[in-house]
């Protein structure tokens, strides 16, 4: 059992705890009541706030919508005002730009084109929105005036700044290709850079906005004139140089010029050898009297034409480069075709005049004039690839001009060659034209000279002959075929010459002089062939030509030597012992022959010495044998009357043969 005291204490303890719990419960109950009250208050506040928000929203939303409408209206007003300003600006374009248009684009192209852009926009606006507006007519008229001013400025710029290219610069340009040591290329500035840019701007504007192509005609007319004048100026340069100094500035005679930017001697375009047309004397052209100065003039004309052809190619190339920057691409070929016509036609006309002059010269047998065709034709054929490249895209009629001229020159050249061969064959035997001393005939020297001239133009001459062949083998025009044709031709000329010389030799009454004449001519022909490449050309078709000429020369020497038989026969052993008449006949014959033959000529020193020595040996041996056998025979009181000469004296007399100065 629990003691009473402990039970009482425990009860009190429980009662105290219970009391504490009740107090706690009461506190919680009070707290809950306060919380409920706060919640009710918060709900009431929130409800009130929600109500107020709803009222606020109902008030703000209409205001916001109204504000949006007002902003939209304001934007529309601003746009409308902007559009009105833009539209109104079109009505002011005419007045704003009229002064600029009236004063023109010179010196202020950028500003001018800006004004033209404004005018063009105004035209487009009125055409779209107010086609009946008087303002449209104003701006259209102003636009046309502006376009005309730009066209005029284009013409003015091209006219003022397009300059003729100087002959000195053209010659440097031509020689640039041949001068491998050139430090810098020769370039042409047809227009200053600033001017070129203005011309390009105007050109593009006229094409894009002006819908105008007339300026292209203006362009080619101006540039065509400059191209033509540049080439003519080069030709005049040759004529003036030749007339003032006698030596034109040409590749034929390289020299230095003080006024040349590059200080380079100029070479004839495409020429490996200098070709100077030499005069073929009256034996060839049936003319009498000197033709002093004519050949120099022919050479100047030849040089000038050759240079003008090369100048055309170079200048035309340069013109196309300039044109490509200024003229629209799809108009370039046609414009270029028009641009080069005058200069090209001038060259072709001059070429045809050369052909015509050659044709007339052939009729006159003036073959020195015909020779000018050869260097020109060679140069035309060498230049043809460049010509073809430059003329790409031009009309067929333009492309065919050079081939047509080449054909004409080949035809006339072939005729000249054939007529020359016939002229050599048919040259008449004129006594007054025969050399009295039996030296080389003009016909021979001129024929050889003509053939030697052809050496510089073997391919050209061969092609001329091949162009006239109708056989299928000629169609390929191979170099070997042409070479054989040229060899055959040269052999034909030499054969004709030999026949004519034989005929001419009969003009001489003295067979010995006839033999000396043929000897001199045959020897001249052989030596001339050997000194040049002619002998190799002849050998292509005639392997034995050299040996044949040597045989002919020996035959003539033997014929000449027979002329001395009438002298030596007097003292020949078969005609003795009739001593006195024999020795007297020897003396008279010796004196007569030496007197006659001293006036004859053998130009070749080697041959002259050889013939003298051979004749001296024969006569001295015969005369020496005679004196040795009969010199001591007493046949007269005055032996010196009959034995006038010693053996050495006779030799000395023969040594003076063929020497007009002795």
PDB file of C-alpha atoms in Angstrom, residues 317-501:
ATOM      1  CA  UNK A 317      44.334  45.623-130.151  1.00  0.00           C
ATOM      2  CA  UNK A 318      44.680  48.682-127.940  1.00  0.00           C
ATOM      3  CA  UNK A 319      41.429  50.146-129.269  1.00  0.00           C
ATOM      4  CA  UNK A 320      39.549  46.978-128.392  1.00  0.00           C
ATOM      5  CA  UNK A 321      40.870  47.071-124.836  1.00  0.00           C
ATOM      6  CA  UNK A 322      39.641  50.659-124.494  1.00  0.00           C
ATOM      7  CA  UNK A 323      36.325  49.869-126.152  1.00  0.00           C
ATOM      8  CA  UNK A 324      35.696  46.915-123.818  1.00  0.00           C
ATOM      9  CA  UNK A 325      35.616  49.287-120.839  1.00  0.00           C
ATOM     10  CA  UNK A 326      33.239  51.792-122.439  1.00  0.00           C
ATOM     11  CA  UNK A 327      30.872  49.935-124.784  1.00  0.00           C
ATOM     12  CA  UNK A 328      28.364  47.312-123.517  1.00  0.00           C
ATOM     13  CA  UNK A 329      29.529  43.770-124.148  1.00  0.00           C
ATOM     14  CA  UNK A 330      26.837  42.787-126.643  1.00  0.00           C
ATOM     15  CA  UNK A 331      27.680  45.866-128.771  1.00  0.00           C
ATOM     16  CA  UNK A 332      31.465  45.582-128.640  1.00  0.00           C
ATOM     17  CA  UNK A 333      32.128  43.463-131.739  1.00  0.00           C
ATOM     18  CA  UNK A 334      29.853  45.506-133.984  1.00  0.00           C
ATOM     19  CA  UNK A 335      31.242  48.828-132.730  1.00  0.00           C
ATOM     20  CA  UNK A 336      34.824  47.588-133.120  1.00  0.00           C
ATOM     21  CA  UNK A 337      34.039  46.397-136.643  1.00  0.00           C
ATOM     22  CA  UNK A 338      32.830  49.890-137.538  1.00  0.00           C
ATOM     23  CA  UNK A 339      35.727  51.560-135.740  1.00  0.00           C
ATOM     24  CA  UNK A 340      38.503  49.810-137.696  1.00  0.00           C
ATOM     25  CA  UNK A 341      36.902  50.009-141.147  1.00  0.00           C
ATOM     26  CA  UNK A 342      38.473  53.270-142.350  1.00  0.00           C
ATOM     27  CA  UNK A 343      42.002  52.323-141.275  1.00  0.00           C
ATOM     28  CA  UNK A 344      41.641  48.754-142.555  1.00  0.00           C
ATOM     29  CA  UNK A 345      40.157  49.879-145.866  1.00  0.00           C
ATOM     30  CA  UNK A 346      43.017  52.361-146.222  1.00  0.00           C
ATOM     31  CA  UNK A 347      45.562  49.585-145.760  1.00  0.00           C
ATOM     32  CA  UNK A 348      43.763  47.273-148.145  1.00  0.00           C
ATOM     33  CA  UNK A 349      43.400  50.016-150.758  1.00  0.00           C
ATOM     34  CA  UNK A 350      47.081  50.824-150.523  1.00  0.00           C
ATOM     35  CA  UNK A 351      47.853  47.123-150.832  1.00  0.00           C
ATOM     36  CA  UNK A 352      45.688  46.855-153.931  1.00  0.00           C
ATOM     37  CA  UNK A 353      47.452  49.931-155.323  1.00  0.00           C
ATOM     38  CA  UNK A 354      50.743  48.097-154.806  1.00  0.00           C
ATOM     39  CA  UNK A 355      49.301  45.133-156.705  1.00  0.00           C
ATOM     40  CA  UNK A 356      48.069  47.462-159.457  1.00  0.00           C
ATOM     41  CA  UNK A 357      51.465  49.181-159.680  1.00  0.00           C
ATOM     42  CA  UNK A 358      53.147  45.775-159.862  1.00  0.00           C
ATOM     43  CA  UNK A 359      50.781  44.736-162.632  1.00  0.00           C
ATOM     44  CA  UNK A 360      51.680  47.839-164.651  1.00  0.00           C
ATOM     45  CA  UNK A 361      55.382  47.354-163.887  1.00  0.00           C
ATOM     46  CA  UNK A 362      55.233  43.820-165.277  1.00  0.00           C
ATOM     47  CA  UNK A 363      53.862  45.184-168.535  1.00  0.00           C
ATOM     48  CA  UNK A 364      56.834  47.597-168.639  1.00  0.00           C
ATOM     49  CA  UNK A 365      59.249  44.777-167.671  1.00  0.00           C
ATOM     50  CA  UNK A 366      60.140  46.897-164.636  1.00  0.00           C
ATOM     51  CA  UNK A 367      60.795  44.030-162.248  1.00  0.00           C
ATOM     52  CA  UNK A 368      62.526  46.134-159.592  1.00  0.00           C
ATOM     53  CA  UNK A 369      59.139  47.650-158.762  1.00  0.00           C
ATOM     54  CA  UNK A 370      57.541  44.216-158.600  1.00  0.00           C
ATOM     55  CA  UNK A 371      60.085  43.164-155.974  1.00  0.00           C
ATOM     56  CA  UNK A 372      58.366  45.451-153.450  1.00  0.00           C
ATOM     57  CA  UNK A 373      55.518  42.931-153.339  1.00  0.00           C
ATOM     58  CA  UNK A 374      57.749  40.242-151.808  1.00  0.00           C
ATOM     59  CA  UNK A 375      58.639  41.802-148.427  1.00  0.00           C
ATOM     60  CA  UNK A 376      55.108  43.152-148.108  1.00  0.00           C
ATOM     61  CA  UNK A 377      53.494  39.795-148.862  1.00  0.00           C
ATOM     62  CA  UNK A 378      55.830  38.009-146.469  1.00  0.00           C
ATOM     63  CA  UNK A 379      54.968  40.448-143.709  1.00  0.00           C
ATOM     64  CA  UNK A 380      51.226  40.163-144.391  1.00  0.00           C
ATOM     65  CA  UNK A 381      51.415  36.375-144.112  1.00  0.00           C
ATOM     66  CA  UNK A 382      53.505  36.566-140.949  1.00  0.00           C
ATOM     67  CA  UNK A 383      51.074  39.062-139.436  1.00  0.00           C
ATOM     68  CA  UNK A 384      47.924  37.200-140.507  1.00  0.00           C
ATOM     69  CA  UNK A 385      47.546  35.175-137.245  1.00  0.00           C
ATOM     70  CA  UNK A 386      47.514  38.432-135.256  1.00  0.00           C
ATOM     71  CA  UNK A 387      45.146  39.960-137.786  1.00  0.00           C
ATOM     72  CA  UNK A 388      42.769  37.026-137.429  1.00  0.00           C
ATOM     73  CA  UNK A 389      42.866  37.271-133.656  1.00  0.00           C
ATOM     74  CA  UNK A 390      42.174  41.005-133.671  1.00  0.00           C
ATOM     75  CA  UNK A 391      39.284  40.603-136.113  1.00  0.00           C
ATOM     76  CA  UNK A 392      37.537  37.819-134.180  1.00  0.00           C
ATOM     77  CA  UNK A 393      33.818  38.483-134.048  1.00  0.00           C
ATOM     78  CA  UNK A 394      33.825  41.020-136.877  1.00  0.00           C
ATOM     79  CA  UNK A 395      31.795  40.568-140.046  1.00  0.00           C
ATOM     80  CA  UNK A 396      32.922  38.003-142.605  1.00  0.00           C
ATOM     81  CA  UNK A 397      33.518  40.791-145.115  1.00  0.00           C
ATOM     82  CA  UNK A 398      35.988  42.360-142.677  1.00  0.00           C
ATOM     83  CA  UNK A 399      37.787  39.087-141.961  1.00  0.00           C
ATOM     84  CA  UNK A 400      38.149  38.294-145.666  1.00  0.00           C
ATOM     85  CA  UNK A 401      39.908  41.529-146.629  1.00  0.00           C
ATOM     86  CA  UNK A 402      43.431  40.488-145.692  1.00  0.00           C
ATOM     87  CA  UNK A 403      43.202  36.971-147.218  1.00  0.00           C
ATOM     88  CA  UNK A 404      41.895  38.600-150.406  1.00  0.00           C
ATOM     89  CA  UNK A 405      44.875  40.961-150.551  1.00  0.00           C
ATOM     90  CA  UNK A 406      47.300  38.107-149.870  1.00  0.00           C
ATOM     91  CA  UNK A 407      45.773  36.131-152.750  1.00  0.00           C
ATOM     92  CA  UNK A 408      46.076  39.146-155.082  1.00  0.00           C
ATOM     93  CA  UNK A 409      49.721  39.615-154.151  1.00  0.00           C
ATOM     94  CA  UNK A 410      50.519  35.936-154.565  1.00  0.00           C
ATOM     95  CA  UNK A 411      48.907  35.956-157.990  1.00  0.00           C
ATOM     96  CA  UNK A 412      50.716  39.078-159.197  1.00  0.00           C
ATOM     97  CA  UNK A 413      53.972  37.839-157.679  1.00  0.00           C
ATOM     98  CA  UNK A 414      53.679  34.524-159.513  1.00  0.00           C
ATOM     99  CA  UNK A 415      52.974  36.373-162.768  1.00  0.00           C
ATOM    100  CA  UNK A 416      55.997  38.596-162.186  1.00  0.00           C
ATOM    101  CA  UNK A 417      58.211  35.552-161.696  1.00  0.00           C
ATOM    102  CA  UNK A 418      56.965  33.911-164.879  1.00  0.00           C
ATOM    103  CA  UNK A 419      57.225  37.111-166.921  1.00  0.00           C
ATOM    104  CA  UNK A 420      60.725  37.715-165.607  1.00  0.00           C
ATOM    105  CA  UNK A 421      61.798  34.252-166.751  1.00  0.00           C
ATOM    106  CA  UNK A 422      60.253  34.904-170.184  1.00  0.00           C
ATOM    107  CA  UNK A 423      61.908  38.321-170.365  1.00  0.00           C
ATOM    108  CA  UNK A 424      65.307  36.751-169.672  1.00  0.00           C
ATOM    109  CA  UNK A 425      64.704  34.318-172.495  1.00  0.00           C
ATOM    110  CA  UNK A 426      63.455  36.882-174.999  1.00  0.00           C
ATOM    111  CA  UNK A 427      65.683  39.868-174.239  1.00  0.00           C
ATOM    112  CA  UNK A 428      66.715  41.016-177.738  1.00  0.00           C
ATOM    113  CA  UNK A 429      70.288  40.876-179.046  1.00  0.00           C
ATOM    114  CA  UNK A 430      71.097  44.548-179.482  1.00  0.00           C
ATOM    115  CA  UNK A 431      74.552  45.301-180.837  1.00  0.00           C
ATOM    116  CA  UNK A 432      74.700  48.685-179.124  1.00  0.00           C
ATOM    117  CA  UNK A 433      73.851  47.013-175.831  1.00  0.00           C
ATOM    118  CA  UNK A 434      76.618  44.408-176.032  1.00  0.00           C
ATOM    119  CA  UNK A 435      79.773  45.084-173.964  1.00  0.00           C
ATOM    120  CA  UNK A 436      82.617  45.797-176.375  1.00  0.00           C
ATOM    121  CA  UNK A 437      85.157  44.273-174.019  1.00  0.00           C
ATOM    122  CA  UNK A 438      83.236  41.001-173.593  1.00  0.00           C
ATOM    123  CA  UNK A 439      82.561  41.551-169.910  1.00  0.00           C
ATOM    124  CA  UNK A 440      79.490  40.386-167.971  1.00  0.00           C
ATOM    125  CA  UNK A 441      76.256  41.464-169.637  1.00  0.00           C
ATOM    126  CA  UNK A 442      73.740  43.539-167.704  1.00  0.00           C
ATOM    127  CA  UNK A 443      71.167  40.849-168.366  1.00  0.00           C
ATOM    128  CA  UNK A 444      73.330  38.360-166.455  1.00  0.00           C
ATOM    129  CA  UNK A 445      74.057  40.619-163.487  1.00  0.00           C
ATOM    130  CA  UNK A 446      70.436  41.677-163.253  1.00  0.00           C
ATOM    131  CA  UNK A 447      69.135  38.132-163.517  1.00  0.00           C
ATOM    132  CA  UNK A 448      71.504  36.962-160.766  1.00  0.00           C
ATOM    133  CA  UNK A 449      70.626  39.998-158.656  1.00  0.00           C
ATOM    134  CA  UNK A 450      66.934  39.195-159.015  1.00  0.00           C
ATOM    135  CA  UNK A 451      67.479  35.570-158.016  1.00  0.00           C
ATOM    136  CA  UNK A 452      69.643  36.602-155.059  1.00  0.00           C
ATOM    137  CA  UNK A 453      66.878  38.935-153.917  1.00  0.00           C
ATOM    138  CA  UNK A 454      64.567  35.927-153.859  1.00  0.00           C
ATOM    139  CA  UNK A 455      66.806  34.201-151.308  1.00  0.00           C
ATOM    140  CA  UNK A 456      65.385  36.453-148.596  1.00  0.00           C
ATOM    141  CA  UNK A 457      61.901  35.399-149.672  1.00  0.00           C
ATOM    142  CA  UNK A 458      62.228  31.712-150.446  1.00  0.00           C
ATOM    143  CA  UNK A 459      59.024  30.688-148.684  1.00  0.00           C
ATOM    144  CA  UNK A 460      57.142  33.664-150.102  1.00  0.00           C
ATOM    145  CA  UNK A 461      58.303  33.069-153.677  1.00  0.00           C
ATOM    146  CA  UNK A 462      57.736  29.320-153.363  1.00  0.00           C
ATOM    147  CA  UNK A 463      54.204  29.917-152.072  1.00  0.00           C
ATOM    148  CA  UNK A 464      53.564  32.291-154.986  1.00  0.00           C
ATOM    149  CA  UNK A 465      54.507  29.581-157.449  1.00  0.00           C
ATOM    150  CA  UNK A 466      52.581  26.933-155.500  1.00  0.00           C
ATOM    151  CA  UNK A 467      49.444  29.099-155.446  1.00  0.00           C
ATOM    152  CA  UNK A 468      49.265  28.833-159.230  1.00  0.00           C
ATOM    153  CA  UNK A 469      49.563  25.057-159.288  1.00  0.00           C
ATOM    154  CA  UNK A 470      46.349  23.139-159.950  1.00  0.00           C
ATOM    155  CA  UNK A 471      47.647  19.685-159.076  1.00  0.00           C
ATOM    156  CA  UNK A 472      46.430  18.013-155.930  1.00  0.00           C
ATOM    157  CA  UNK A 473      49.961  17.899-154.589  1.00  0.00           C
ATOM    158  CA  UNK A 474      50.028  21.680-154.496  1.00  0.00           C
ATOM    159  CA  UNK A 475      47.014  22.057-152.270  1.00  0.00           C
ATOM    160  CA  UNK A 476      48.998  21.341-149.122  1.00  0.00           C
ATOM    161  CA  UNK A 477      51.576  24.020-149.957  1.00  0.00           C
ATOM    162  CA  UNK A 478      54.225  22.077-148.045  1.00  0.00           C
ATOM    163  CA  UNK A 479      57.559  23.838-147.618  1.00  0.00           C
ATOM    164  CA  UNK A 480      59.328  21.006-149.452  1.00  0.00           C
ATOM    165  CA  UNK A 481      56.941  21.273-152.400  1.00  0.00           C
ATOM    166  CA  UNK A 482      57.379  25.058-152.536  1.00  0.00           C
ATOM    167  CA  UNK A 483      61.147  24.680-152.320  1.00  0.00           C
ATOM    168  CA  UNK A 484      61.183  22.307-155.291  1.00  0.00           C
ATOM    169  CA  UNK A 485      59.006  24.697-157.279  1.00  0.00           C
ATOM    170  CA  UNK A 486      61.381  27.569-156.516  1.00  0.00           C
ATOM    171  CA  UNK A 487      64.386  25.428-157.467  1.00  0.00           C
ATOM    172  CA  UNK A 488      62.716  24.505-160.745  1.00  0.00           C
ATOM    173  CA  UNK A 489      61.975  28.168-161.372  1.00  0.00           C
ATOM    174  CA  UNK A 490      65.573  29.264-160.706  1.00  0.00           C
ATOM    175  CA  UNK A 491      66.860  26.555-163.028  1.00  0.00           C
ATOM    176  CA  UNK A 492      64.403  27.755-165.652  1.00  0.00           C
ATOM    177  CA  UNK A 493      65.684  31.340-165.367  1.00  0.00           C
ATOM    178  CA  UNK A 494      69.304  30.158-165.558  1.00  0.00           C
ATOM    179  CA  UNK A 495      68.490  27.988-168.560  1.00  0.00           C
ATOM    180  CA  UNK A 496      66.766  30.897-170.312  1.00  0.00           C
ATOM    181  CA  UNK A 497      69.728  33.122-169.479  1.00  0.00           C
ATOM    182  CA  UNK A 498      72.188  30.623-170.902  1.00  0.00           C
ATOM    183  CA  UNK A 499      70.229  30.334-174.151  1.00  0.00           C
ATOM    184  CA  UNK A 500      70.023  34.113-174.469  1.00  0.00           C
ATOM    185  CA  UNK A 501      73.745  34.535-173.784  1.00  0.00           C
TER     186      UNK A 501
END
